Coordinates of C-alpha atoms and ligand atoms in Angstrom, one line a residue:
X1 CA 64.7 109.6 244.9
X2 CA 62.2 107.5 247.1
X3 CA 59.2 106.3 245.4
X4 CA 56.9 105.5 248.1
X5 CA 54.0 104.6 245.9
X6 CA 55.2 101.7 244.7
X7 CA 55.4 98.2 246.7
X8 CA 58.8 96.9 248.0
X9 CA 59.0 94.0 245.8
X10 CA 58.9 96.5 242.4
X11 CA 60.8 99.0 244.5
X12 CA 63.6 96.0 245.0
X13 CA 64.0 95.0 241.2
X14 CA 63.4 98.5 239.8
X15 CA 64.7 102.0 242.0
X16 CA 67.3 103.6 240.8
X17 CA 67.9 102.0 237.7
X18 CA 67.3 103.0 234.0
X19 CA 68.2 101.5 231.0
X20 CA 71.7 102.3 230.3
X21 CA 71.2 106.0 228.4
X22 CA 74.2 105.3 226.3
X23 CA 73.2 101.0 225.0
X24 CA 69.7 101.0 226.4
X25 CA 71.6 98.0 228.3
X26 CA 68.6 96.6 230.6
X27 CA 71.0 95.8 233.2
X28 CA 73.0 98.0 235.5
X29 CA 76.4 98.3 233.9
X30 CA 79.8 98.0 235.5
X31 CA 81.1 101.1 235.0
X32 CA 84.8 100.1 235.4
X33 CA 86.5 103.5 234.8
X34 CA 88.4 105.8 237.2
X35 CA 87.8 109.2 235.5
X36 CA 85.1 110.8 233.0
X37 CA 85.6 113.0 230.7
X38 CA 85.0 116.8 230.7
X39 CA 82.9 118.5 228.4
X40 CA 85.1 121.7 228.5
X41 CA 86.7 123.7 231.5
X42 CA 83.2 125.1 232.7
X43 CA 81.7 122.3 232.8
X44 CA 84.8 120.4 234.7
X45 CA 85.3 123.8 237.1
X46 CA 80.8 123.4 238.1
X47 CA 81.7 120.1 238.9
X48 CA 84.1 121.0 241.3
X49 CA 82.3 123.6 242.8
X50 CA 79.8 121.4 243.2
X51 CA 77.1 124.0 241.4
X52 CA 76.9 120.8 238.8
X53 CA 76.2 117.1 239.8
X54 CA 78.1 114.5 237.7
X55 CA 81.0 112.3 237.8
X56 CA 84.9 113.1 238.5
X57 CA 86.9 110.6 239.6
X58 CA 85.1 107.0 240.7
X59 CA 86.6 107.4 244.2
X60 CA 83.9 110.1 244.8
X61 CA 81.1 109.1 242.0
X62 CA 80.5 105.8 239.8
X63 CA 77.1 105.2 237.9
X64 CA 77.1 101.8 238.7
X65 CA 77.3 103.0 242.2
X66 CA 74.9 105.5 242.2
X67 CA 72.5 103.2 241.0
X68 CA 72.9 101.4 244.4
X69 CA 72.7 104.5 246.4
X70 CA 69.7 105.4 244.8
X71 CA 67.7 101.6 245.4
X72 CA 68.8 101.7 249.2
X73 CA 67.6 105.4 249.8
X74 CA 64.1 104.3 247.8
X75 CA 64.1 100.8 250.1
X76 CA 64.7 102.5 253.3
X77 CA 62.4 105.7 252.6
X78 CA 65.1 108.2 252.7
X79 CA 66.3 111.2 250.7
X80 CA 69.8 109.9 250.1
X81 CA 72.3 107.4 250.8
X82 CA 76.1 106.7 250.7
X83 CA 77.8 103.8 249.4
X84 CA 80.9 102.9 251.0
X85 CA 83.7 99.6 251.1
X86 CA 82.0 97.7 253.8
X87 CA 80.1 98.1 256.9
X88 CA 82.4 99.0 259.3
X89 CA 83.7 102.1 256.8
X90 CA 79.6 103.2 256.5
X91 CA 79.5 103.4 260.2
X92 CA 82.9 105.8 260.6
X93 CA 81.3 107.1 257.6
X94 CA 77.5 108.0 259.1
X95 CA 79.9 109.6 262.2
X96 CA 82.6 111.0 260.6
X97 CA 80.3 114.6 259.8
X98 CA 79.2 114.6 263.2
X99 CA 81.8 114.1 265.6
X100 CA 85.0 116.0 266.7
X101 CA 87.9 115.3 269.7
X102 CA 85.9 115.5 272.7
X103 CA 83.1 114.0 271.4
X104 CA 80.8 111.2 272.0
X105 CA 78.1 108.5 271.1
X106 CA 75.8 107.1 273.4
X107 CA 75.9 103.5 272.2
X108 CA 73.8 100.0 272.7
X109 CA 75.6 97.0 274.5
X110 CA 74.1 94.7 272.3
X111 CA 76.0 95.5 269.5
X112 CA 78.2 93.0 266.4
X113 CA 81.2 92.2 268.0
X114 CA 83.2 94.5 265.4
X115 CA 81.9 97.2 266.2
X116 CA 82.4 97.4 270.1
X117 CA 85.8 96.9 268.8
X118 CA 85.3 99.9 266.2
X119 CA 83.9 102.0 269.3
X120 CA 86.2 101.3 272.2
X121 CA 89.6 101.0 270.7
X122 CA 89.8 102.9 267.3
X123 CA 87.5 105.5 268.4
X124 CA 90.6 106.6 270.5
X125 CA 92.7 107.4 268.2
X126 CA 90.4 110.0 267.0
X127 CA 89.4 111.6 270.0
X128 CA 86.1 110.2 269.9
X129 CA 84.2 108.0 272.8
X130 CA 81.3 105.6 273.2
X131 CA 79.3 105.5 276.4
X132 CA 77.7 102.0 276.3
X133 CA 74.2 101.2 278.0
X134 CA 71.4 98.5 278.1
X135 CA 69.1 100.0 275.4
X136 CA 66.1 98.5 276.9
X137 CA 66.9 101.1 280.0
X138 CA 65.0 104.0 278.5
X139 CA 66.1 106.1 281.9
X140 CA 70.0 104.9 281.4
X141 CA 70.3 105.9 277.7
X142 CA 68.9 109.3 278.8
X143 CA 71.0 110.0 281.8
X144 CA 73.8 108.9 279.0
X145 CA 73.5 111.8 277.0
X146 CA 75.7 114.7 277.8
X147 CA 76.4 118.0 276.3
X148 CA 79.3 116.3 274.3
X149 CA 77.2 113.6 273.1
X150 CA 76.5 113.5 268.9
X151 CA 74.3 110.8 268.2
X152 CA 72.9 107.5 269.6
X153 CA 73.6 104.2 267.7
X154 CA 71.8 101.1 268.0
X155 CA 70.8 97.8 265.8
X156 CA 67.6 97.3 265.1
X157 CA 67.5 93.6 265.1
X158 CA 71.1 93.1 267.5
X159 CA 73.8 90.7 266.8
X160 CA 74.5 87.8 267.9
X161 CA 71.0 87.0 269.4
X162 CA 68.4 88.8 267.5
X163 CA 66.9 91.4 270.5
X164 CA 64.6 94.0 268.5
X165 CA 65.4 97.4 269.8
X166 CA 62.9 100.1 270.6
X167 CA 63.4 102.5 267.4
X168 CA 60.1 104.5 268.7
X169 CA 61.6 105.2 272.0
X170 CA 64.6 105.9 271.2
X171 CA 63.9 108.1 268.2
X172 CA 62.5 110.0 270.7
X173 CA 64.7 110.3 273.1
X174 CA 67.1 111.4 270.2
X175 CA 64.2 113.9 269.2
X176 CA 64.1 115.4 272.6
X177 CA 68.3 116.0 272.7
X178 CA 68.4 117.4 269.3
X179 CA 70.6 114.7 268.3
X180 CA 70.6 112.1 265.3
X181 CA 69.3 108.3 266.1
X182 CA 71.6 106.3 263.7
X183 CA 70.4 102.7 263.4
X184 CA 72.3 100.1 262.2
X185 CA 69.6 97.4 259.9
X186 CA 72.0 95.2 258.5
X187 CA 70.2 91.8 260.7
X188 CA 66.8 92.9 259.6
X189 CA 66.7 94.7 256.1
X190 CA 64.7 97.2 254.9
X191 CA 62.3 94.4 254.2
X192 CA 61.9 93.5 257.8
X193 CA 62.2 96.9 259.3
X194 CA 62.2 100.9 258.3
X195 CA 63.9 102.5 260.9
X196 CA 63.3 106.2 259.4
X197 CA 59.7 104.9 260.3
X198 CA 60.3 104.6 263.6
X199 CA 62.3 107.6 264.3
X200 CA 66.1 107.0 263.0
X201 CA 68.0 109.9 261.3
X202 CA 70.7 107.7 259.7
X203 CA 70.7 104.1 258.5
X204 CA 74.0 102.5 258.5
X205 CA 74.5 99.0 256.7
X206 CA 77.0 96.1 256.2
X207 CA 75.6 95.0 252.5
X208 CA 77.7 92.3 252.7
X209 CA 75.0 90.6 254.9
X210 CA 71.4 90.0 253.5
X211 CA 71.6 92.6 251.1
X212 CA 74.2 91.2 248.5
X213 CA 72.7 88.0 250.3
X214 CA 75.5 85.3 249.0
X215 CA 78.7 86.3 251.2
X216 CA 80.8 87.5 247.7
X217 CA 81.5 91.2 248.0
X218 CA 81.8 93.6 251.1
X219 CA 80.7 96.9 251.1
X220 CA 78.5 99.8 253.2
X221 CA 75.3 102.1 253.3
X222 CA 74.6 105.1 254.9
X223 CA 71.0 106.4 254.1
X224 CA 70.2 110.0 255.2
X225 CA 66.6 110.7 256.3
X226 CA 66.9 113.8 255.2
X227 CA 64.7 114.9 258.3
X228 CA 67.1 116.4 260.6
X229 CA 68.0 119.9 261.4
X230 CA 71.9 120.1 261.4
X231 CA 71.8 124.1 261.7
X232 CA 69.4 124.3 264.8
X233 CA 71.7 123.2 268.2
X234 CA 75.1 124.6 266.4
X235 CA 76.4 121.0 267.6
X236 CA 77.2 119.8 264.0
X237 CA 79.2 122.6 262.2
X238 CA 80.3 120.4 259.1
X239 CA 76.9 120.3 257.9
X240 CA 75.8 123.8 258.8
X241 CA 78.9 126.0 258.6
X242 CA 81.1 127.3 255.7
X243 CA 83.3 123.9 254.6
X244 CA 86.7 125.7 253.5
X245 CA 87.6 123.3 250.8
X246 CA 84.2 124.3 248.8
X247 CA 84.6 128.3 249.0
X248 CA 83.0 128.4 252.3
X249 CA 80.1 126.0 250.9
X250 CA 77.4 125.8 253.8
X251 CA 76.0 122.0 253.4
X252 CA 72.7 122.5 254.6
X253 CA 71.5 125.8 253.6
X254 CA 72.7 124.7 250.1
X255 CA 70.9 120.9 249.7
X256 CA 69.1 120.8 252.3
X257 CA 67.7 117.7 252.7
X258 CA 70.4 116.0 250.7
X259 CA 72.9 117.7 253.0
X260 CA 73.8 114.8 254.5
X261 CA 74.7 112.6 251.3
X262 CA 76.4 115.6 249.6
X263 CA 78.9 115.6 252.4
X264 CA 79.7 111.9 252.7
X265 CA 80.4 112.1 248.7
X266 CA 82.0 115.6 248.5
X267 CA 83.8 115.6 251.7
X268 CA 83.7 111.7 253.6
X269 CA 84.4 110.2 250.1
X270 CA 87.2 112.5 248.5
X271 CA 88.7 112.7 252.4
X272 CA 88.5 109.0 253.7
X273 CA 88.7 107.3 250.9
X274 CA 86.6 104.0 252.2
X275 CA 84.7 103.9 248.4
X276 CA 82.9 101.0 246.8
X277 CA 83.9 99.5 243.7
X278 CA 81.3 99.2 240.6
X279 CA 82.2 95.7 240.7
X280 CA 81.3 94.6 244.5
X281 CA 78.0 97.3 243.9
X282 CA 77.1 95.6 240.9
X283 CA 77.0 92.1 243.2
X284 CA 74.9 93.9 245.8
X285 CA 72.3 95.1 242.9
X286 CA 71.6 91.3 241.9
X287 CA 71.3 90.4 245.5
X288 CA 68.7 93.5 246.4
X289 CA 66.1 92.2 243.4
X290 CA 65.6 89.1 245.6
X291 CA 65.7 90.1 248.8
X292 CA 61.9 90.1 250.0
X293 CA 61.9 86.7 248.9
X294 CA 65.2 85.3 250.7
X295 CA 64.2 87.2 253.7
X296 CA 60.6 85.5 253.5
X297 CA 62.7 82.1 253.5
X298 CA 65.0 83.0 255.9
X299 CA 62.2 84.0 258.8
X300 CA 60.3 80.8 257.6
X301 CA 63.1 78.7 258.3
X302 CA 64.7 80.8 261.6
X303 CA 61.6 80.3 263.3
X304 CA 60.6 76.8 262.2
X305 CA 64.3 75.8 263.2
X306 CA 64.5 77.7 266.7
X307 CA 60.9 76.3 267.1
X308 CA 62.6 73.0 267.4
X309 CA 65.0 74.0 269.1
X310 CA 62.9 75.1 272.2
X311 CA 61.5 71.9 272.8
X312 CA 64.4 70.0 272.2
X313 CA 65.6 68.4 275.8
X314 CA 69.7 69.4 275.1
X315 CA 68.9 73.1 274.7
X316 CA 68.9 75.3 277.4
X317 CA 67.6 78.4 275.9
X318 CA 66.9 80.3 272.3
X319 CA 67.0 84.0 272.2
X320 CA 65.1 83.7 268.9
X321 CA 62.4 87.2 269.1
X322 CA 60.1 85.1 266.5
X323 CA 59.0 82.8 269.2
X324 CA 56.4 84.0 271.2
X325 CA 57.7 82.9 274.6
X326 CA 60.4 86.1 273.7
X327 CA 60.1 89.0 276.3
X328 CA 60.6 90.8 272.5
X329 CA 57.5 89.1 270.7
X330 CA 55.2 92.0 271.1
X331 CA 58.1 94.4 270.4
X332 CA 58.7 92.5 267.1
X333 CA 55.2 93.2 266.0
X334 CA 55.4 96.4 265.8
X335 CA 59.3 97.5 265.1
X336 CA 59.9 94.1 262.5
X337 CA 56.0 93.0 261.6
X338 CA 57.5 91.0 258.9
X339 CA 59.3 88.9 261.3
X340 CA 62.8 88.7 263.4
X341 CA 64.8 88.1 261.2
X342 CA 67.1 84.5 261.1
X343 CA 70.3 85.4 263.2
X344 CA 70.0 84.5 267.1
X345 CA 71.7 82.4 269.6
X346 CA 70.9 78.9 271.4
X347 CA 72.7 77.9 274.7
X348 CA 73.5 74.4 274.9
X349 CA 72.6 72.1 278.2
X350 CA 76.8 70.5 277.9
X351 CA 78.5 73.8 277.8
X352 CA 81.8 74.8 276.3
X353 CA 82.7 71.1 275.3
X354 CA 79.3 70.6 273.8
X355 CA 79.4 73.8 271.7
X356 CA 82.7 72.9 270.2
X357 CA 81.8 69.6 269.5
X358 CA 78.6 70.1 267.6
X359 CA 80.2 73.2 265.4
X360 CA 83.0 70.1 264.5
X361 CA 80.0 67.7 263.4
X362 CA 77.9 70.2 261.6
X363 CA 77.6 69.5 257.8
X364 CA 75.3 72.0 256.3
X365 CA 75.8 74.9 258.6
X366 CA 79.4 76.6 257.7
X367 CA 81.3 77.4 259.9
X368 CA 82.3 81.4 259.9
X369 CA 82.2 84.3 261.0
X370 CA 79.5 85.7 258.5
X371 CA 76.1 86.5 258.9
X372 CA 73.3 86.8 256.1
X373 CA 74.5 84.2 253.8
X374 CA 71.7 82.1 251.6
X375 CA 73.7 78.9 253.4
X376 CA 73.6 78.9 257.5
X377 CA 76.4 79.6 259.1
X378 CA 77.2 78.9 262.6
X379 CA 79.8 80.3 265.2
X380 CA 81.0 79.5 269.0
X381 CA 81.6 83.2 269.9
X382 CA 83.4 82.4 273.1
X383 CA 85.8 80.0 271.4
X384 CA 86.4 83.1 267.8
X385 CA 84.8 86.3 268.0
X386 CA 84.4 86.7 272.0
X387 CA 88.2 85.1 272.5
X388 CA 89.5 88.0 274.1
X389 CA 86.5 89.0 276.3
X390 CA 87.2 87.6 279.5
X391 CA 84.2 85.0 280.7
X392 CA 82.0 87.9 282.3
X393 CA 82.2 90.1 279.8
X394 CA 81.4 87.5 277.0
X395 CA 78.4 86.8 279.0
X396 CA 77.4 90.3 279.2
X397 CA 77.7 90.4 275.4
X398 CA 75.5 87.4 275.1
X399 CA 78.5 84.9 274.4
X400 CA 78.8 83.1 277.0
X401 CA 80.8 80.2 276.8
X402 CA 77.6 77.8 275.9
X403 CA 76.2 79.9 273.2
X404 CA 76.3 79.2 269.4
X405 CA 75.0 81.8 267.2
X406 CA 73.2 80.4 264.4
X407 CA 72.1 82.6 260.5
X408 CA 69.5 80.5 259.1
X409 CA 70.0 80.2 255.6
X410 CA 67.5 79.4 252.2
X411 CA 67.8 75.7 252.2
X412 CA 65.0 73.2 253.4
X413 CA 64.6 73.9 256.8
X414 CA 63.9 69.7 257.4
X415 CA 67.5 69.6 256.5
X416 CA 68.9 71.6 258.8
X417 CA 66.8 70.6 261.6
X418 CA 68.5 67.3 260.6
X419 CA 72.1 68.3 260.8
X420 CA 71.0 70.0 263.8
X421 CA 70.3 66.9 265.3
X422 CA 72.8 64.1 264.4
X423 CA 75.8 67.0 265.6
X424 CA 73.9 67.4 268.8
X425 CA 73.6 64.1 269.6
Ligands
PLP1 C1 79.0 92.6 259.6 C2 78.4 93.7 260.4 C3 79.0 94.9 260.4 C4 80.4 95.2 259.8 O1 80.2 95.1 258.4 P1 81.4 94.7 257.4 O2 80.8 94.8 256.1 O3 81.9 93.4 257.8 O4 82.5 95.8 257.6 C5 78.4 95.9 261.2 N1 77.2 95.7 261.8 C6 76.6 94.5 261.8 C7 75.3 94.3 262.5 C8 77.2 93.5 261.1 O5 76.6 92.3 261.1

């Protein structure tokens, strides 16, 4: 499915799509049915035993679908990938084959807030656990690890302030346990950064964000590497045992590589349920065939913006990784060489009061609780998102009662230095 020949801008406009076989339509169609018909009882009965690939029933398979699976597995170097109904499905999604009661993760602090939510409450309810540790601690996440321990998660570039994780490191720490590195790249993109590059078994994604790249649809990725051993340890039978609702299908030995993606369609799909519609995939198709150049625009402008933001006398700090005064400058370099992305935080010199005060005045920048948008968007975390946290713990998650976190958008970046300023002052 990958085509790593070609450049990311074809790559962008072009992977997995063909004229339509049936109209020669140049475009992706929105294939808005539910079912597809048979071509006898043989054909529908290899379908189900999964000895023939095609489509069933659109809450397992859709074309226009497919087509998106097939772009992000090409972007992100992978064999496969996984469309699901938004980001937070993709990541119960990438975790759903590997975990069991008992079970845990060994998981970054610096994490979107959803997702700590995600981890420490509704993880419960499935038996599951997350162990949570300062990923920059290379010794902590190892001590972490435990016998019970399925995967390590991260972000690549971390919500809400834009830290740019070490995927080397960590890929091999994950190496050394026999255990997947599952990345989350929905801040940076495949354009900024290639986790499977840099180690990662899994890539998770909320295309909502940069990828569909106007905040209309939600939806979820999970690309496979199609690297990783699931028979060696024994740890993850789903993938390398007989699945009794296939015959005693065995997932690995029978795709291999595309073991993975087989099960999050054949089993995560049909069983969960969390599917994206043609519709919100065909919204995330238009917004991939421009990403390289909105994310060009939105680094230009994040760092020209948080540029101006450092030397201006009412701001305290900017956790920006673009500007070279960042502890992760030379980490940047080499994990996002394209550049860090446009999401990070500033902490303002009047505190709470001030925070509040300048979100009220802001014209351009909406404000939301989004990410990834072509407008910027602005939020006070400890006043929304960070409500419940009590005032150490929202300092801990970088959200401390004086932070803003800003997502640059596409506009002129003189403008928003503008409304920057008057709502500051
Ligand atoms: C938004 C977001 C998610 C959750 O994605 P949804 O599409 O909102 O479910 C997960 N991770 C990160 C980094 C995000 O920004």
């Amino acid at each position: 499915m990958s085509d790593k020949k070609q450049g990311f801008d074809t790559i962008q406009v072009h992977a997995g799509t063909e004229p339509d076989p049936a109209t020669g339509a140049r475009q992706v169609p929105i294939y808005q049915t539910t079912a597809y018909v048979f071509k006898d009882a043989d054909h529908a009965a290899r379908l189900f035993n999964l000895e023939e690939v095609g489509y069933i029933y659109s809450r397992l398979t859709n074309p226009t679908v497919a087509a998106l699976q097939n772009r992000m597995a090409a972007l992100e170097g992978g064999a496969g990938a996984v469309c699901c109904s938004s980001g937070h499905a993709a990541q119960i999604m990438a975790l759903f084959p590997l975990m069991a009661p008992g079970k845990n993760i060994v998981a970054s602090t610096r994490l979107y807030g959803g997702t700590l939510t995600q981890f420490t409450q509704t993880f419960k309810r499935f038996g599951w656990s997350a162990k949570f540790v300062d990923f920059d601690d290379f010794d902590a996440v190892r001590a972490a690890i435990d016998e019970n321990t399925q995967a390590i998660f991260c972000e690549s570039l971390a919500n809400p302030t834009g830290a740019i994780m070490d995927l080397d490191a960590l890929g091999e720490i994950a190496r050394k346990a026999g255990i997947p590195l599952i990345v989350d790249n929905t801040s940076a993109t495949p354009y900024l950064c290639n986790p499977i590059n840099h180690g990662a078994t899994l890539v998770v994604h909320s295309t909502t964000k940069y990828l569909t790249g106007n905040g209309t649809v939600t939806g979820g990725c999970i690309v496979d590497s199609g690297t990783f051993d699931w028979s060696a340890s024994g740890k993850f039978p789903s993938l390398s045992e007989p699945e009794p609702a296939y015959h005693g299908l065995d997932f690995h030995d029978t795709f291999g590589p595309l073991a993975f993606t087989f099960h999050g369609i054949a089993v995560g799909l049909r069983d969960l349920g969390m599917t994206l519609n043609p519709q919100a995939a065909h919204y995330t198709l238009m917004g991939i065939e421009t990403l390289s150049l909105r994310m060009q625009k939105h680094v230009q402008n994040a760092r020209e913006i948080a540029n101006w933001l450092n030397g201006d006398d009412r701001v305290e700090a900017v956790t920006y990784s673009g500007l070279p005064s960042s502890s992760y400058y030379d980490r940047m370099t080499r994990i996002c060489p394209r550049g860090a992305g446009a999401l990070f935080t500033v902490a303002l010199k009047g505190g709470y009061d001030s925070c509040v005060e300048t979100v009220s005045k802001l014209k351009l920048f909406s404000h939301v609780a989004n990410l990834g948008d072509t407008r910027s968007l602005v939020i006070h975390p400890a006043s929304t998102t960070h409500r419940q946290l009590a005032p150490e713990e929202q300092v801990k998650a970088g959200a401390g009662p004086n932070i803003l976190r800003l997502s640059i958008g596409i506009e002129d970046a003189n403008d928003l230095i503008g409304d920057l300023d008057q709502a500051l002052s």
